[in-house]
């Protein structure tokens, strides 16, 4: 009985850890995608402004 209970607790702790790390990993991935998208948009915006500036002259 004790061994079964210990195994159950170990399983629950492992499950919580995996869940926590997967959530943290997904949040990190979301941040990376957000930063990457912001950089791409910013570069596109800068290039657009530069092209408009050069076409004015």
PDB file of C-alpha atoms in Angstrom:
ATOM      1  CA  UNK A   1       0.000   0.000   0.000  1.00  0.00           C
ATOM      2  CA  UNK A   2       2.771   2.437   0.928  1.00  0.00           C
ATOM      3  CA  UNK A   3       4.705   1.650  -2.260  1.00  0.00           C
ATOM      4  CA  UNK A   4       1.595   2.245  -4.345  1.00  0.00           C
ATOM      5  CA  UNK A   5       0.982   5.583  -2.607  1.00  0.00           C
ATOM      6  CA  UNK A   6       4.601   6.663  -3.097  1.00  0.00           C
ATOM      7  CA  UNK A   7       4.413   5.699  -6.777  1.00  0.00           C
ATOM      8  CA  UNK A   8       1.203   7.712  -7.110  1.00  0.00           C
ATOM      9  CA  UNK A   9       2.776  10.777  -5.491  1.00  0.00           C
ATOM     10  CA  UNK A  10       5.830  10.454  -7.738  1.00  0.00           C
ATOM     11  CA  UNK A  11       3.567  10.246 -10.775  1.00  0.00           C
ATOM     12  CA  UNK A  12       1.605  13.329  -9.665  1.00  0.00           C
ATOM     13  CA  UNK A  13       4.786  15.337  -9.023  1.00  0.00           C
ATOM     14  CA  UNK A  14       6.208  14.335 -12.414  1.00  0.00           C
ATOM     15  CA  UNK A  15       2.932  15.290 -14.082  1.00  0.00           C
ATOM     16  CA  UNK A  16       2.915  18.716 -12.376  1.00  0.00           C
ATOM     17  CA  UNK A  17       6.554  19.332 -13.348  1.00  0.00           C
ATOM     18  CA  UNK A  18       5.940  18.370 -16.980  1.00  0.00           C
ATOM     19  CA  UNK A  19       2.836  20.553 -17.091  1.00  0.00           C
ATOM     20  CA  UNK A  20       4.704  23.496 -15.539  1.00  0.00           C
ATOM     21  CA  UNK A  21       7.681  23.183 -17.882  1.00  0.00           C
ATOM     22  CA  UNK A  22       5.463  22.799 -20.942  1.00  0.00           C
ATOM     23  CA  UNK A  23       3.533  25.944 -19.967  1.00  0.00           C
ATOM     24  CA  UNK A  24       6.792  27.826 -19.344  1.00  0.00           C
ATOM     25  CA  UNK A  25       8.190  26.577 -22.677  1.00  0.00           C
ATOM     26  CA  UNK A  26       5.036  27.640 -24.525  1.00  0.00           C
ATOM     27  CA  UNK A  27       5.211  31.086 -22.894  1.00  0.00           C
ATOM     28  CA  UNK A  28       8.879  31.400 -23.904  1.00  0.00           C
ATOM     29  CA  UNK A  29       8.031  30.336 -27.459  1.00  0.00           C
ATOM     30  CA  UNK A  30       5.211  32.910 -27.538  1.00  0.00           C
ATOM     31  CA  UNK A  31       7.621  35.643 -26.393  1.00  0.00           C
ATOM     32  CA  UNK A  32      10.211  34.660 -29.020  1.00  0.00           C
ATOM     33  CA  UNK A  33       7.584  34.697 -31.785  1.00  0.00           C
ATOM     34  CA  UNK A  34       6.273  38.052 -30.540  1.00  0.00           C
ATOM     35  CA  UNK A  35       9.763  39.619 -30.501  1.00  0.00           C
ATOM     36  CA  UNK A  36      10.594  38.120 -33.920  1.00  0.00           C
ATOM     37  CA  UNK A  37       7.341  39.427 -35.402  1.00  0.00           C
ATOM     38  CA  UNK A  38       7.949  42.871 -33.907  1.00  0.00           C
ATOM     39  CA  UNK A  39      11.487  42.975 -35.371  1.00  0.00           C
ATOM     40  CA  UNK A  40      10.228  41.895 -38.815  1.00  0.00           C
ATOM     41  CA  UNK A  41       7.447  44.500 -38.725  1.00  0.00           C
ATOM     42  CA  UNK A  42       9.849  47.193 -37.533  1.00  0.00           C
ATOM     43  CA  UNK A  43      12.352  46.386 -40.307  1.00  0.00           C
ATOM     44  CA  UNK A  44       9.569  46.415 -42.896  1.00  0.00           C
ATOM     45  CA  UNK A  45       8.315  49.750 -41.574  1.00  0.00           C
ATOM     46  CA  UNK A  46      11.834  51.244 -41.651  1.00  0.00           C
ATOM     47  CA  UNK A  47      12.389  50.014 -45.215  1.00  0.00           C
ATOM     48  CA  UNK A  48       9.041  51.489 -46.271  1.00  0.00           C
ATOM     49  CA  UNK A  49       9.964  54.869 -44.746  1.00  0.00           C
ATOM     50  CA  UNK A  50      13.401  54.770 -46.407  1.00  0.00           C
ATOM     51  CA  UNK A  51      11.918  53.962 -49.815  1.00  0.00           C
ATOM     52  CA  UNK A  52       9.370  56.767 -49.471  1.00  0.00           C
ATOM     53  CA  UNK A  53      12.140  59.139 -48.397  1.00  0.00           C
ATOM     54  CA  UNK A  54      14.309  58.227 -51.402  1.00  0.00           C
ATOM     55  CA  UNK A  55      11.423  58.414 -53.870  1.00  0.00           C
ATOM     56  CA  UNK A  56      10.593  61.927 -52.651  1.00  0.00           C
ATOM     57  CA  UNK A  57      13.952  63.188 -53.956  1.00  0.00           C
TER      58      UNK A  57
END
